[in-house]
XYZ file of C-alpha atoms in Angstrom:
138
model
C 1.104 10.056 -65.724
C 4.534 9.746 -64.050
C 5.579 6.364 -62.761
C 5.944 6.139 -58.990
C 9.435 5.200 -57.776
C 9.928 1.762 -56.312
C 11.410 1.428 -52.843
C 11.431 3.585 -49.783
C 12.209 7.272 -49.567
C 13.971 8.196 -46.354
C 14.529 11.787 -45.299
C 16.997 12.547 -42.520
C 17.350 15.673 -40.435
C 20.390 16.147 -38.246
C 23.258 13.709 -37.754
C 22.997 10.177 -39.082
C 25.341 7.379 -38.021
C 25.294 4.253 -40.143
C 27.551 1.436 -39.000
C 27.804 -2.238 -38.308
C 25.174 -4.619 -39.605
C 23.135 -1.845 -41.223
C 25.720 -1.347 -43.937
C 26.717 -4.921 -44.798
C 24.666 -7.008 -42.411
C 23.085 -9.536 -44.759
C 26.359 -10.184 -46.573
C 28.313 -10.596 -43.326
C 25.668 -12.834 -41.768
C 25.512 -15.049 -44.853
C 29.314 -15.338 -44.943
C 29.476 -16.175 -41.234
C 26.849 -18.905 -41.617
C 28.686 -20.317 -44.649
C 31.927 -20.400 -42.657
C 30.169 -22.263 -39.840
C 28.692 -24.818 -42.238
C 32.040 -25.443 -43.939
C 34.166 -25.779 -40.810
C 32.476 -28.001 -38.246
C 35.020 -28.967 -35.608
C 34.946 -28.482 -31.825
C 37.499 -25.685 -32.179
C 35.451 -23.953 -34.878
C 32.377 -24.322 -32.675
C 34.039 -22.483 -29.793
C 35.394 -19.837 -32.195
C 31.915 -19.279 -33.637
C 30.553 -18.755 -30.120
C 33.338 -16.261 -29.403
C 32.484 -14.402 -32.606
C 28.863 -14.035 -31.492
C 29.987 -12.841 -28.069
C 32.144 -10.248 -29.842
C 29.143 -9.094 -31.893
C 27.110 -8.720 -28.717
C 29.882 -6.758 -27.002
C 30.023 -4.418 -30.000
C 26.251 -4.081 -29.941
C 26.358 -3.059 -26.286
C 29.031 -0.447 -27.025
C 27.588 1.045 -30.216
C 23.898 1.188 -29.381
C 22.201 3.491 -26.904
C 20.731 0.689 -24.819
C 18.422 0.776 -21.864
C 19.678 -0.946 -18.696
C 17.075 -3.697 -19.175
C 18.354 -4.366 -22.706
C 21.946 -4.561 -21.472
C 20.858 -6.995 -18.747
C 19.090 -9.197 -21.304
C 22.143 -9.212 -23.580
C 24.298 -10.183 -20.602
C 21.979 -13.139 -19.904
C 22.399 -14.195 -23.544
C 26.171 -13.865 -23.177
C 25.948 -16.103 -20.106
C 24.055 -18.750 -22.101
C 26.705 -18.605 -24.817
C 29.468 -18.990 -22.215
C 27.544 -21.930 -20.724
C 27.388 -23.611 -24.142
C 31.104 -22.998 -24.730
C 31.961 -24.481 -21.338
C 29.727 -27.515 -21.951
C 31.452 -28.117 -25.284
C 34.835 -28.320 -23.560
C 33.804 -31.147 -21.226
C 34.877 -34.770 -21.507
C 31.644 -35.902 -23.227
C 29.809 -32.860 -24.600
C 26.057 -33.377 -25.028
C 25.098 -31.855 -28.373
C 21.380 -31.831 -27.559
C 21.922 -29.909 -24.310
C 24.273 -27.447 -25.982
C 21.734 -26.901 -28.761
C 18.956 -26.355 -26.210
C 21.062 -23.738 -24.416
C 21.830 -21.935 -27.678
C 18.194 -22.080 -28.807
C 17.248 -20.412 -25.499
C 19.909 -17.752 -26.086
C 18.606 -17.163 -29.619
C 15.016 -16.773 -28.418
C 16.085 -14.344 -25.694
C 18.205 -12.344 -28.116
C 15.437 -12.013 -30.679
C 12.934 -10.931 -28.026
C 14.934 -7.912 -26.847
C 12.765 -4.917 -27.604
C 14.067 -2.144 -29.832
C 16.972 -4.075 -31.301
C 15.254 -6.202 -33.912
C 17.572 -5.468 -36.834
C 20.781 -5.763 -34.850
C 19.837 -8.944 -33.013
C 18.202 -10.931 -35.800
C 21.563 -11.444 -37.503
C 23.177 -12.674 -34.304
C 20.119 -14.864 -33.706
C 20.457 -16.441 -37.149
C 24.109 -17.161 -36.473
C 23.247 -18.672 -33.073
C 20.681 -20.929 -34.749
C 23.338 -22.189 -37.154
C 25.801 -22.737 -34.299
C 23.104 -24.701 -32.436
C 22.730 -26.982 -35.471
C 26.506 -27.260 -35.589
C 26.496 -28.550 -31.979
C 24.480 -31.593 -33.058
C 26.829 -32.302 -35.973
C 30.007 -31.871 -33.941
C 28.951 -33.385 -30.611
C 26.020 -35.618 -31.581
C 22.616 -35.395 -30.052
């Protein structure tokens, strides 16, 4: 009896576009989280938020999104901007910044139809939220 192959068999018909997180997602996400953990300063915090905003902008451009999905991503971008602005204040509140980023993460991960693309950004947001407590206290 022949041994059955392990893993998935995927058959494609027509054009296939593979890009972004699909190709090297886990590696890139792990590296980004490692960079965040190793460089915890207010400047690195803001840079990490900008990196996530860049990922979301790319996601909006590369994916065929429904208007509702775009609107939800824009709300998440607003939460990220809110956290960045709060971190620039005279006495940033790490707990409030973390709460804002946790809300953004939950919203991002709940967007229908984008599970694979948003989970990586959500994981990075979770790490940035933890970074807020380390950098700004809580």
